[in-house]
Amino acid sequence: MEKSTLITGGARSGKSALAERLTLSATGRGVYIATAQAFDDEMKSRIAAHQDRRGPEWQNVSEPLDLCGALTNTDGGDPRLVDCLTLWLTNLMLGDHDWRAAGAELTKTLRHQTAPVVFVTNEVGCGIVPENKLARQFRDAAGWLNQTVAEACDHVYLCAAGYPIRVKPNDNPF
Amino acid sequence: MEKSTLITGGARSGKSALAERLTLSATGRGVYIATAQAFDDEMKSRIAAHQDRRGPEWQNVSEPLDLCGALTNTDGGDPRLVDCLTLWLTNLMLGDHDWRAAGAELTKTLRHQTAPVVFVTNEVGCGIVPENKLARQFRDAAGWLNQTVAEACDHVYLCAAGYPIRVKPNDNPF
Amino acid sequence: MEKSTLITGGARSGKSALAERLTLSATGRGVYIATAQAFDDEMKSRIAAHQDRRGPEWQNVSEPLDLCGALTNTDGGDPRLVDCLTLWLTNLMLGDHDWRAAGAELTKTLRHQTAPVVFVTNEVGCGIVPENKLARQFRDAAGWLNQTVAEACDHVYLCAAGYPIRVKPNDNPF
């Protein structure tokens, strides 16, 4: 298993299931780093249901903001799955954090990891330009973050209908 | 020609033209199973115009809901083209049918078909999260249906700018 | 370097950076044909900032409408980069020009070019169907233009997270 992988794709394209399978492929165990925040009881029960579904082979870590800390704390053991970068970016933007600095720090942290990391992220830029200004800013930021993390990863896949298309490495001449 | 193929892609990405070419490639003839519903005269004339464009090599079947029945009734002859799954899902949801059960039944029916089937469907999950709740539910359902049918198909292609990208089978390790 | 290439992808997927790299790969110099229109001072300063970033290896041409004229005028020298077709289509539609005729003329012009051309365009059809009628017409037109130019090009790539996926030529059987 490669040290770092980015799995991108649209909503419900099968990204998380593929990421789970890839993460478990090395040792049969994985660390699930969830960036989702439980703002209310409905969200709390959804997150609990997700953890139950995943089973005892997963160690669950919840970290909405300090992703670098979570990666450093869990390094040296089983592969980690970060689900997902788009929610992490949302949390950073809602909390008025410097998301560009956070993205740059993430790629730096990634360089020093010894256990594998699989990132899940979303394609959000393939629709009509949103009329809402915040939505336009978010899709620009998400595109920037995806490119930044992809450049730091060994492998990148794009999911469609539950299957991965290889994006990096590729044999294109540029 | 493989027994079952799913062709997905964005609006106006060339999915239907590719599906028509693939369907006709085996015998030069095909059965066109259209899931569009003609609610008004404008829609009726658009559907009639589409049928005229396709020419006499096509047998036209219109079936907005009972796709399994349409496949069973047309089995044993020329390849079938189902255009499209996204409209079928829309019809199921608008009519308050159990679309999960219908999707599961479709994959079961597919297993017993002897003549080839080519499905056309849409990528609807690669934009910004819609503000409209029904739109979010629809894109979740469409993603689920695409994954479910893709798993039951021998081949999956993603269309971009009129050309197919192979999604399944692939040589990725997961 | 092939004579003509289309690079498509979502917003902030790395299309322009890849197109710049490809365009410069032949001679180390390129002609940048920008279709963006500067309607106000903010836009003017953004365009100026883009030109500064690109550096002296680029000759900058601004042409919002007469793309065929711009290609003919710049033929016979360094490779050209057209950034982007989606803005060109926007300009054509806003000015009430016949965009289908313009697209057809573009493919005709392309046939007679001797220096390479790299086109950048956008995927806008992979989200939920827009509620806005003009947005639906635009995404239909954009899909048509992408298919039309792709058919006339030697190579087509789809960008995801900063990396190109090869779309044309491909080894699919249809």
Short mmCIF file of C-alpha atoms in Angstrom, two decimals:
data_model
loop_
_atom_site.label_atom_id
_atom_site.label_comp_id
_atom_site.label_asym_id
_atom_site.label_seq_id
_atom_site.Cartn_x
_atom_site.Cartn_y
_atom_site.Cartn_z
CA MET A 1 0.00 0.00 0.00
CA GLU A 2 1.32 3.45 -0.96
CA LYS A 3 1.98 5.95 1.80
CA SER A 4 -0.63 8.52 0.75
CA THR A 5 -3.73 8.42 -1.44
CA LEU A 6 -6.42 10.97 -2.32
CA ILE A 7 -9.84 9.66 -3.35
CA THR A 8 -12.11 12.27 -4.92
CA GLY A 9 -15.54 12.10 -6.56
CA GLY A 10 -19.08 13.39 -6.46
CA ALA A 11 -21.64 12.87 -3.72
CA ARG A 12 -22.58 9.18 -3.31
CA SER A 13 -20.01 8.03 -5.84
CA GLY A 14 -18.63 5.33 -3.53
CA LYS A 15 -15.56 7.24 -2.27
CA SER A 16 -15.81 6.25 1.39
CA ALA A 17 -16.41 2.55 0.71
CA LEU A 18 -13.37 2.43 -1.60
CA ALA A 19 -11.29 4.36 0.93
CA GLU A 20 -12.30 1.95 3.71
CA ARG A 21 -11.37 -1.07 1.60
CA LEU A 22 -8.00 0.46 0.65
CA THR A 23 -7.19 1.48 4.23
CA LEU A 24 -7.91 -1.99 5.62
CA SER A 25 -5.98 -3.74 2.84
CA ALA A 26 -2.59 -3.43 4.58
CA THR A 27 -3.16 -4.73 8.12
CA GLY A 28 -6.88 -5.51 8.30
CA ARG A 29 -7.19 -2.62 10.76
CA GLY A 30 -7.49 1.15 10.36
CA VAL A 31 -7.82 4.47 12.16
CA TYR A 32 -10.87 6.43 11.07
CA ILE A 33 -10.31 10.19 11.43
CA ALA A 34 -13.73 11.81 11.01
CA THR A 35 -13.88 15.56 10.42
CA ALA A 36 -17.67 15.79 10.77
CA GLN A 37 -18.95 17.92 13.66
CA ALA A 38 -21.98 16.85 15.70
CA PHE A 39 -23.95 20.08 16.09
CA ASP A 40 -27.18 18.41 17.25
CA ASP A 41 -28.63 15.09 18.43
CA GLU A 42 -29.60 13.99 14.90
CA MET A 43 -26.00 14.43 13.76
CA LYS A 44 -24.70 12.66 16.87
CA SER A 45 -26.86 9.60 16.23
CA ARG A 46 -25.87 9.56 12.53
CA ILE A 47 -22.18 9.58 13.47
CA ALA A 48 -22.76 6.81 16.05
CA ALA A 49 -24.59 4.75 13.42
CA HIS A 50 -21.66 5.18 11.01
CA GLN A 51 -19.20 4.00 13.68
CA ASP A 52 -21.33 0.93 14.43
CA ARG A 53 -21.53 0.08 10.72
CA ARG A 54 -17.75 0.20 10.36
CA GLY A 55 -17.10 -2.49 12.95
CA PRO A 56 -14.40 -3.24 15.54
CA GLU A 57 -11.48 -3.24 13.04
CA TRP A 58 -11.60 0.56 13.17
CA GLN A 59 -10.27 2.91 15.82
CA ASN A 60 -12.42 6.05 15.68
CA VAL A 61 -10.96 9.54 16.06
CA SER A 62 -13.06 12.68 15.74
CA GLU A 63 -11.16 15.85 14.76
CA PRO A 64 -12.98 18.72 13.04
CA LEU A 65 -10.03 21.17 12.91
CA ASP A 66 -6.59 19.92 14.01
CA LEU A 67 -6.04 17.34 11.29
CA CYS A 68 -2.25 17.64 11.50
CA GLY A 69 -2.38 16.88 15.23
CA ALA A 70 -4.64 13.88 14.60
CA LEU A 71 -2.25 12.50 11.96
CA THR A 72 0.79 13.00 14.17
CA ASN A 73 -0.95 11.39 17.18
CA THR A 74 -1.97 8.31 15.19
CA ASP A 75 1.26 7.81 13.22
CA GLY A 76 3.38 4.68 13.46
CA GLY A 77 0.51 2.17 13.59
CA ASP A 78 -2.32 1.14 11.29
CA PRO A 79 -3.22 3.11 8.14
CA ARG A 80 -5.42 6.19 8.66
CA LEU A 81 -8.52 7.22 6.70
CA VAL A 82 -9.42 10.93 6.75
CA ASP A 83 -13.12 11.40 5.87
CA CYS A 84 -13.30 14.04 4.57
CA LEU A 85 -11.26 17.06 3.45
CA THR A 86 -14.35 18.96 2.26
CA LEU A 87 -15.92 18.91 5.73
CA TRP A 88 -12.56 19.89 7.24
CA LEU A 89 -12.44 22.89 4.89
CA THR A 90 -16.03 23.77 5.82
CA ASN A 91 -15.09 23.71 9.52
CA LEU A 92 -12.02 25.88 8.88
CA MET A 93 -14.01 28.44 6.88
CA LEU A 94 -16.96 28.55 9.31
CA GLY A 95 -14.52 29.10 12.20
CA ASP A 96 -12.76 31.85 10.24
CA HIS A 97 -9.44 29.98 10.29
CA ASP A 98 -6.67 30.50 7.71
CA TRP A 99 -7.53 27.54 5.47
CA ARG A 100 -4.66 28.19 3.03
CA ALA A 101 -2.17 28.03 5.90
CA ALA A 102 -3.89 24.90 7.23
CA GLY A 103 -3.70 23.23 3.81
CA ALA A 104 -0.01 24.09 3.48
CA GLU A 105 0.67 22.74 6.99
CA LEU A 106 -1.18 19.52 6.09
CA THR A 107 1.09 18.82 3.12
CA LYS A 108 4.13 19.50 5.33
CA THR A 109 2.85 17.12 8.03
CA LEU A 110 2.16 14.50 5.38
CA ARG A 111 5.82 14.43 4.36
CA HIS A 112 6.85 13.19 7.82
CA GLN A 113 4.24 10.45 8.28
CA THR A 114 5.40 6.84 8.33
CA ALA A 115 2.02 5.01 8.37
CA PRO A 116 -0.22 5.31 5.29
CA VAL A 117 -2.97 7.94 4.97
CA VAL A 118 -6.04 7.78 2.69
CA PHE A 119 -7.90 11.07 2.18
CA VAL A 120 -11.50 11.32 0.98
CA THR A 121 -12.62 14.55 -0.68
CA ASN A 122 -15.42 15.83 -2.94
CA GLU A 123 -15.67 17.13 -6.48
CA VAL A 124 -17.81 20.27 -6.15
CA GLY A 125 -16.76 22.28 -9.22
CA CYS A 126 -18.47 20.49 -12.14
CA GLY A 127 -21.86 22.19 -12.01
CA ILE A 128 -23.09 25.58 -13.18
CA VAL A 129 -21.37 28.54 -11.45
CA PRO A 130 -23.35 29.00 -8.19
CA GLU A 131 -25.30 32.26 -7.82
CA ASN A 132 -24.39 32.35 -4.11
CA LYS A 133 -21.06 34.14 -3.50
CA LEU A 134 -20.11 32.01 -0.48
CA ALA A 135 -20.72 28.87 -2.56
CA ARG A 136 -18.38 30.20 -5.26
CA GLN A 137 -15.69 30.94 -2.68
CA PHE A 138 -16.11 27.49 -1.18
CA ARG A 139 -15.77 25.68 -4.49
CA ASP A 140 -12.65 27.70 -5.33
CA ALA A 141 -11.15 26.83 -1.93
CA ALA A 142 -12.13 23.15 -2.28
CA GLY A 143 -10.51 22.97 -5.71
CA TRP A 144 -7.34 24.56 -4.36
CA LEU A 145 -7.21 22.16 -1.39
CA ASN A 146 -7.80 19.12 -3.62
CA GLN A 147 -4.95 20.15 -5.93
CA THR A 148 -2.64 20.90 -2.99
CA VAL A 149 -3.23 17.55 -1.26
CA ALA A 150 -3.18 15.64 -4.58
CA GLU A 151 0.26 17.06 -5.33
CA ALA A 152 1.52 15.77 -1.96
CA CYS A 153 -0.02 12.29 -2.42
CA ASP A 154 1.45 9.27 -4.20
CA HIS A 155 -1.87 8.17 -5.69
CA VAL A 156 -5.06 9.99 -6.73
CA TYR A 157 -8.30 8.32 -7.82
CA LEU A 158 -11.57 9.77 -9.13
CA CYS A 159 -14.67 7.71 -8.23
CA ALA A 160 -17.62 7.21 -10.56
CA ALA A 161 -20.56 4.90 -9.83
CA GLY A 162 -18.59 3.11 -7.10
CA TYR A 163 -15.40 2.44 -9.10
CA PRO A 164 -12.04 4.25 -9.10
CA ILE A 165 -10.47 5.91 -12.15
CA ARG A 166 -6.71 6.31 -11.76
CA VAL A 167 -5.65 9.98 -11.93
CA LYS A 168 -2.10 9.85 -10.49
CA PRO A 169 0.32 8.48 -11.41
CA ASN A 170 -0.52 8.51 -15.11
CA ASP A 171 1.40 8.15 -18.38
CA ASN A 172 0.31 11.45 -19.90
CA PRO A 173 3.20 13.57 -21.26
CA PHE A 174 2.50 16.63 -19.06
CA MET B 1 -20.60 -7.03 -26.99
CA GLU B 2 -20.81 -7.50 -23.19
CA LYS B 3 -24.15 -8.40 -21.65
CA SER B 4 -24.60 -5.24 -19.60
CA THR B 5 -23.09 -1.75 -19.71
CA LEU B 6 -23.69 1.44 -17.74
CA ILE B 7 -22.81 4.76 -19.39
CA THR B 8 -22.75 7.73 -17.04
CA GLY B 9 -21.76 11.38 -17.47
CA GLY B 10 -22.92 14.97 -17.16
CA ALA B 11 -25.66 16.67 -19.15
CA ARG B 12 -24.80 16.88 -22.87
CA SER B 13 -21.65 14.83 -22.48
CA GLY B 14 -22.52 12.52 -25.37
CA LYS B 15 -23.86 9.60 -23.31
CA SER B 16 -26.88 8.79 -25.49
CA ALA B 17 -24.97 8.91 -28.79
CA LEU B 18 -22.32 6.55 -27.41
CA ALA B 19 -25.00 4.25 -25.99
CA GLU B 20 -26.81 4.15 -29.34
CA ARG B 21 -23.60 3.29 -31.20
CA LEU B 22 -22.72 0.54 -28.68
CA THR B 23 -26.25 -0.94 -28.72
CA LEU B 24 -26.34 -1.15 -32.53
CA SER B 25 -22.82 -2.60 -32.75
CA ALA B 26 -23.96 -6.20 -32.24
CA THR B 27 -26.80 -6.73 -34.72
CA GLY B 28 -27.30 -3.34 -36.38
CA ARG B 29 -30.67 -3.17 -34.62
CA GLY B 30 -31.75 -2.19 -31.13
CA VAL B 31 -34.71 -1.77 -28.77
CA TYR B 32 -34.95 1.74 -27.34
CA ILE B 33 -36.57 1.71 -23.89
CA ALA B 34 -37.38 5.35 -23.09
CA THR B 35 -38.26 6.22 -19.49
CA ALA B 36 -39.32 9.82 -20.30
CA GLN B 37 -42.95 10.68 -19.60
CA ALA B 38 -44.91 12.93 -21.95
CA PHE B 39 -46.81 15.24 -19.59
CA ASP B 40 -47.75 17.80 -22.25
CA ASP B 41 -47.84 18.38 -26.01
CA GLU B 42 -44.36 19.96 -26.07
CA MET B 43 -42.88 16.85 -24.46
CA LYS B 44 -44.87 14.57 -26.81
CA SER B 45 -43.49 16.31 -29.89
CA ARG B 46 -39.95 16.23 -28.47
CA ILE B 47 -40.21 12.47 -27.91
CA ALA B 48 -41.62 11.97 -31.42
CA ALA B 49 -38.74 14.03 -32.86
CA HIS B 50 -36.22 11.85 -31.00
CA GLN B 51 -37.83 8.67 -32.38
CA ASP B 52 -37.71 10.05 -35.93
CA ARG B 53 -34.03 10.98 -35.54
CA ARG B 54 -33.14 7.46 -34.41
CA GLY B 55 -34.40 5.79 -37.59
CA PRO B 56 -36.01 2.45 -38.48
CA GLU B 57 -33.23 0.26 -36.97
CA TRP B 58 -34.81 0.97 -33.58
CA GLN B 59 -37.88 -0.56 -31.98
CA ASN B 60 -39.28 2.04 -29.57
CA VAL B 61 -40.67 1.12 -26.16
CA SER B 62 -41.91 3.70 -23.68
CA GLU B 63 -41.87 2.64 -20.02
CA PRO B 64 -41.68 5.26 -17.26
CA LEU B 65 -41.97 2.86 -14.27
CA ASP B 66 -41.94 -0.91 -14.95
CA LEU B 67 -38.40 -1.18 -16.29
CA CYS B 68 -38.07 -4.82 -15.19
CA GLY B 69 -41.20 -5.72 -17.15
CA ALA B 70 -39.90 -3.89 -20.22
CA LEU B 71 -36.56 -5.75 -20.04
CA THR B 72 -38.26 -9.12 -19.58
CA ASN B 73 -40.70 -8.45 -22.45
CA THR B 74 -37.91 -7.49 -24.86
CA ASP B 75 -35.40 -10.17 -23.90
CA GLY B 76 -34.08 -12.77 -26.34
CA GLY B 77 -33.74 -10.46 -29.35
CA ASP B 78 -31.75 -7.35 -30.21
CA PRO B 79 -29.76 -5.40 -27.58
CA ARG B 80 -31.73 -2.94 -25.46
CA LEU B 81 -30.86 0.67 -24.62
CA VAL B 82 -32.45 2.10 -21.46
CA ASP B 83 -32.44 5.95 -21.62
CA CYS B 84 -32.26 6.86 -18.83
CA LEU B 85 -32.02 5.67 -15.21
CA THR B 86 -32.16 9.21 -13.82
CA LEU B 87 -35.58 9.86 -15.39
CA TRP B 88 -36.77 6.44 -14.18
CA LEU B 89 -35.71 7.38 -10.64
CA THR B 90 -37.49 10.73 -10.99
CA ASN B 91 -40.68 8.94 -12.04
CA LEU B 92 -40.38 6.50 -9.11
CA MET B 93 -39.85 9.30 -6.60
CA LEU B 94 -42.60 11.56 -7.99
CA GLY B 95 -45.05 8.61 -7.85
CA ASP B 96 -43.98 7.84 -4.27
CA HIS B 97 -42.77 4.34 -5.22
CA ASP B 98 -40.15 2.43 -3.23
CA TRP B 99 -37.15 3.31 -5.41
CA ARG B 100 -34.69 1.26 -3.33
CA ALA B 101 -36.80 -1.85 -3.83
CA ALA B 102 -37.14 -1.03 -7.54
CA GLY B 103 -33.37 -0.65 -7.89
CA ALA B 104 -32.76 -3.97 -6.13
CA GLU B 105 -35.35 -5.67 -8.36
CA LEU B 106 -33.65 -4.22 -11.43
CA THR B 107 -30.29 -5.79 -10.55
CA LYS B 108 -32.05 -9.11 -9.94
CA THR B 109 -33.84 -8.94 -13.30
CA LEU B 110 -30.57 -8.05 -15.00
CA ARG B 111 -29.01 -11.32 -13.86
CA HIS B 112 -31.53 -13.35 -15.88
CA GLN B 113 -31.36 -11.39 -19.16
CA THR B 114 -29.86 -13.10 -22.20
CA ALA B 115 -29.78 -10.18 -24.68
CA PRO B 116 -27.46 -7.22 -23.92
CA VAL B 117 -28.62 -4.10 -22.08
CA VAL B 118 -27.00 -0.65 -22.20
CA PHE B 119 -28.09 1.79 -19.47
CA VAL B 120 -27.67 5.56 -19.71
CA THR B 121 -27.54 7.56 -16.47
CA ASN B 122 -26.44 10.99 -15.21
CA GLU B 123 -23.72 12.31 -12.92
CA VAL B 124 -25.55 14.78 -10.68
CA GLY B 125 -23.32 14.85 -7.58
CA CYS B 126 -20.27 16.90 -8.66
CA GLY B 127 -21.60 20.39 -7.96
CA ILE B 128 -22.01 22.40 -4.77
CA VAL B 129 -24.41 20.81 -2.22
CA PRO B 130 -27.90 21.98 -3.35
CA GLU B 131 -29.78 24.29 -0.95
CA ASN B 132 -33.04 22.54 -1.88
CA LYS B 133 -33.71 19.49 0.35
CA LEU B 134 -35.49 17.49 -2.37
CA ALA B 135 -32.55 18.08 -4.69
CA ARG B 136 -30.17 16.72 -2.03
CA GLN B 137 -32.35 13.63 -1.57
CA PHE B 138 -32.50 13.11 -5.32
CA ARG B 139 -28.75 13.30 -5.80
CA ASP B 140 -28.22 10.85 -2.93
CA ALA B 141 -30.73 8.46 -4.49
CA ALA B 142 -29.21 8.87 -7.97
CA GLY B 143 -25.73 8.12 -6.62
CA TRP B 144 -27.02 5.02 -4.86
CA LEU B 145 -28.82 3.79 -7.99
CA ASN B 146 -25.77 4.39 -10.20
CA GLN B 147 -23.55 2.40 -7.80
CA THR B 148 -26.12 -0.40 -7.54
CA VAL B 149 -26.56 -0.80 -11.30
CA ALA B 150 -22.81 -0.35 -11.94
CA GLU B 151 -22.07 -3.24 -9.59
CA ALA B 152 -24.45 -5.46 -11.57
CA CYS B 153 -23.01 -4.44 -14.97
CA ASP B 154 -20.01 -5.90 -16.79
CA HIS B 155 -18.80 -2.54 -18.09
CA VAL B 156 -19.06 1.05 -16.85
CA TYR B 157 -17.99 4.16 -18.79
CA LEU B 158 -17.89 7.84 -17.80
CA CYS B 159 -18.46 10.25 -20.72
CA ALA B 160 -16.63 13.56 -21.11
CA ALA B 161 -16.93 15.82 -24.16
CA GLY B 162 -18.42 12.99 -26.21
CA TYR B 163 -15.81 10.32 -25.42
CA PRO B 164 -15.93 7.38 -22.98
CA ILE B 165 -13.50 6.89 -20.08
CA ARG B 166 -13.37 3.24 -18.95
CA VAL B 167 -14.41 2.87 -15.30
CA LYS B 168 -15.09 -0.88 -15.04
CA PRO B 169 -13.31 -3.21 -15.42
CA ASN B 170 -10.09 -1.49 -14.37
CA ASP B 171 -6.65 -2.58 -13.18
CA ASN B 172 -6.69 -0.66 -9.91
CA PRO B 173 -5.76 -2.75 -6.85
CA PHE B 174 -9.01 -2.11 -4.97
CA MET C 1 3.17 18.12 -29.43
CA GLU C 2 -0.15 17.30 -31.15
CA LYS C 3 -1.78 19.99 -33.27
CA SER C 4 -4.92 20.43 -31.17
CA THR C 5 -5.86 19.57 -27.58
CA LEU C 6 -8.95 20.17 -25.47
CA ILE C 7 -8.53 20.29 -21.68
CA THR C 8 -11.78 20.12 -19.73
CA GLY C 9 -12.58 19.88 -16.01
CA GLY C 10 -14.39 21.49 -13.12
CA ALA C 11 -13.67 24.86 -11.54
CA ARG C 12 -10.20 24.99 -9.94
CA SER C 13 -9.28 21.54 -11.18
CA GLY C 14 -5.91 22.69 -12.55
CA LYS C 15 -6.92 23.02 -16.22
CA SER C 16 -5.14 26.30 -16.94
CA ALA C 17 -1.86 25.30 -15.29
CA LEU C 18 -1.79 22.03 -17.28
CA ALA C 19 -2.68 23.89 -20.48
CA GLU C 20 0.10 26.42 -19.90
CA ARG C 21 2.65 23.65 -19.32
CA LEU C 22 1.54 21.78 -22.45
CA THR C 23 1.54 24.91 -24.61
CA LEU C 24 5.07 25.89 -23.58
CA SER C 25 6.40 22.34 -23.99
CA ALA C 26 7.10 22.72 -27.73
CA THR C 27 9.08 25.96 -28.07
CA GLY C 28 9.24 27.39 -24.54
CA ARG C 29 7.02 30.23 -25.77
CA GLY C 30 3.28 30.57 -26.28
CA VAL C 31 0.47 32.87 -27.36
CA TYR C 32 -2.19 33.33 -24.69
CA ILE C 33 -5.59 34.05 -26.23
CA ALA C 34 -7.82 35.20 -23.36
CA THR C 35 -11.58 35.33 -23.95
CA ALA C 36 -12.36 37.10 -20.65
CA GLN C 37 -13.92 40.54 -20.94
CA ALA C 38 -12.94 43.34 -18.55
CA PHE C 39 -16.27 44.96 -17.67
CA ASP C 40 -14.94 46.92 -14.68
CA ASP C 41 -11.74 48.00 -12.92
CA GLU C 42 -11.69 44.94 -10.65
CA MET C 43 -11.75 42.64 -13.68
CA LYS C 44 -9.10 44.75 -15.45
CA SER C 45 -6.70 44.47 -12.52
CA ARG C 46 -7.36 40.70 -12.22
CA ILE C 47 -6.53 40.21 -15.90
CA ALA C 48 -3.38 42.34 -15.55
CA ALA C 49 -2.34 40.28 -12.52
CA HIS C 50 -2.81 37.05 -14.52
CA GLN C 51 -0.64 38.41 -17.36
CA ASP C 52 2.11 39.39 -14.90
CA ARG C 53 2.03 35.92 -13.32
CA ARG C 54 2.46 34.22 -16.69
CA GLY C 55 5.76 35.95 -17.46
CA PRO C 56 7.54 37.16 -20.61
CA GLU C 57 7.45 33.79 -22.44
CA TRP C 58 3.82 34.58 -23.29
CA GLN C 59 2.42 36.89 -25.95
CA ASN C 60 -0.98 38.06 -24.69
CA VAL C 61 -3.99 38.43 -26.99
CA SER C 62 -7.43 39.44 -25.73
CA GLU C 63 -10.36 38.34 -27.91
CA PRO C 64 -13.82 37.91 -26.39
CA LEU C 65 -15.70 37.09 -29.63
CA ASP C 66 -13.67 36.61 -32.84
CA LEU C 67 -11.76 33.51 -31.81
CA CYS C 68 -11.34 32.33 -35.42
CA GLY C 69 -9.76 35.67 -36.34
CA ALA C 70 -7.42 35.45 -33.34
CA LEU C 71 -6.32 31.93 -34.32
CA THR C 72 -5.76 32.90 -37.94
CA ASN C 73 -3.81 36.03 -36.96
CA THR C 74 -1.51 34.10 -34.63
CA ASP C 75 -0.95 31.02 -36.82
CA GLY C 76 2.46 29.94 -38.08
CA GLY C 77 4.41 30.71 -34.90
CA ASP C 78 4.35 29.51 -31.30
CA PRO C 79 1.58 27.27 -29.90
CA ARG C 80 -1.61 29.05 -28.82
CA LEU C 81 -3.58 28.58 -25.59
CA VAL C 82 -7.28 29.57 -25.70
CA ASP C 83 -8.55 30.21 -22.14
CA CYS C 84 -11.41 29.52 -22.17
CA LEU C 85 -14.22 28.24 -24.41
CA THR C 86 -16.84 28.60 -21.66
CA LEU C 87 -16.23 32.34 -21.35
CA TRP C 88 -16.24 32.65 -25.15
CA LEU C 89 -19.65 30.92 -25.21
CA THR C 90 -20.87 33.25 -22.45
CA ASN C 91 -19.79 36.27 -24.51
CA LEU C 92 -21.50 34.89 -27.63
CA MET C 93 -24.76 34.23 -25.77
CA LEU C 94 -24.78 37.56 -23.90
CA GLY C 95 -24.22 39.39 -27.22
CA ASP C 96 -27.01 37.38 -28.85
CA HIS C 97 -24.63 35.89 -31.44
CA ASP C 98 -25.30 32.58 -33.24
CA TRP C 99 -23.13 30.38 -31.01
CA ARG C 100 -23.85 27.19 -32.98
CA ALA C 101 -22.59 28.85 -36.16
CA ALA C 102 -19.58 30.21 -34.26
CA GLY C 103 -18.77 26.73 -32.92
CA ALA C 104 -19.04 25.20 -36.38
CA GLU C 105 -16.79 27.95 -37.82
CA LEU C 106 -14.25 27.28 -35.07
CA THR C 107 -13.90 23.60 -36.00
CA LYS C 108 -13.52 24.62 -39.66
CA THR C 109 -10.82 27.17 -38.81
CA LEU C 110 -9.06 24.58 -36.67
CA ARG C 111 -8.61 22.29 -39.66
CA HIS C 112 -6.44 24.86 -41.45
CA GLN C 113 -4.14 25.81 -38.55
CA THR C 114 -0.46 24.84 -38.75
CA ALA C 115 0.69 25.83 -35.23
CA PRO C 116 -0.69 23.90 -32.24
CA VAL C 117 -3.75 25.06 -30.26
CA VAL C 118 -4.65 24.09 -26.68
CA PHE C 119 -8.23 24.86 -25.61
CA VAL C 120 -9.36 25.13 -21.99
CA THR C 121 -13.03 24.55 -21.20
CA ASN C 122 -15.26 23.74 -18.22
CA GLU C 123 -17.40 20.80 -17.13
CA VAL C 124 -20.68 22.41 -16.05
CA GLY C 125 -23.16 19.53 -16.47
CA CYS C 126 -22.42 17.21 -13.53
CA GLY C 127 -24.58 18.86 -10.88
CA ILE C 128 -28.31 18.83 -10.20
CA VAL C 129 -30.45 20.25 -13.06
CA PRO C 130 -30.44 24.05 -12.43
CA GLU C 131 -33.79 25.64 -11.57
CA ASN C 132 -32.85 28.69 -13.64
CA LYS C 133 -33.86 28.30 -17.31
CA LEU C 134 -30.93 30.34 -18.66
CA ALA C 135 -28.54 28.18 -16.65
CA ARG C 136 -30.06 25.04 -18.22
CA GLN C 137 -29.70 26.51 -21.71
CA PHE C 138 -26.11 27.49 -20.98
CA ARG C 139 -25.11 24.04 -19.76
CA ASP C 140 -26.73 22.44 -22.82
CA ALA C 141 -24.83 24.84 -25.08
CA ALA C 142 -21.56 24.30 -23.18
CA GLY C 143 -21.93 20.52 -23.50
CA TRP C 144 -22.60 20.84 -27.22
CA LEU C 145 -19.58 23.12 -27.74
CA ASN C 146 -17.28 20.81 -25.73
CA GLN C 147 -18.35 17.80 -27.83
CA THR C 148 -17.98 19.74 -31.07
CA VAL C 149 -14.47 21.01 -30.31
CA ALA C 150 -13.42 17.66 -28.81
CA GLU C 151 -14.37 15.91 -32.05
CA ALA C 152 -12.13 18.30 -33.97
CA CYS C 153 -9.18 17.91 -31.58
CA ASP C 154 -6.46 15.24 -31.61
CA HIS C 155 -6.33 14.95 -27.83
CA VAL C 156 -8.84 15.48 -25.01
CA TYR C 157 -8.04 15.43 -21.28
CA LEU C 158 -10.29 15.67 -18.22
CA CYS C 159 -8.64 17.31 -15.19
CA ALA C 160 -9.21 16.20 -11.61
CA ALA C 161 -7.31 17.59 -8.61
CA GLY C 162 -4.64 19.05 -10.87
CA TYR C 163 -3.92 15.93 -12.95
CA PRO C 164 -5.09 14.97 -16.48
CA ILE C 165 -7.14 11.87 -17.30
CA ARG C 166 -6.79 10.89 -20.96
CA VAL C 167 -10.15 10.93 -22.76
CA LYS C 168 -9.10 10.92 -26.44
CA PRO C 169 -7.59 8.94 -28.02
CA ASN C 170 -8.65 5.88 -26.03
CA ASP C 171 -8.75 2.12 -26.60
CA ASN C 172 -12.46 1.67 -25.92
CA PRO C 173 -14.33 -0.30 -28.63
CA PHE C 174 -16.83 2.46 -29.42
#
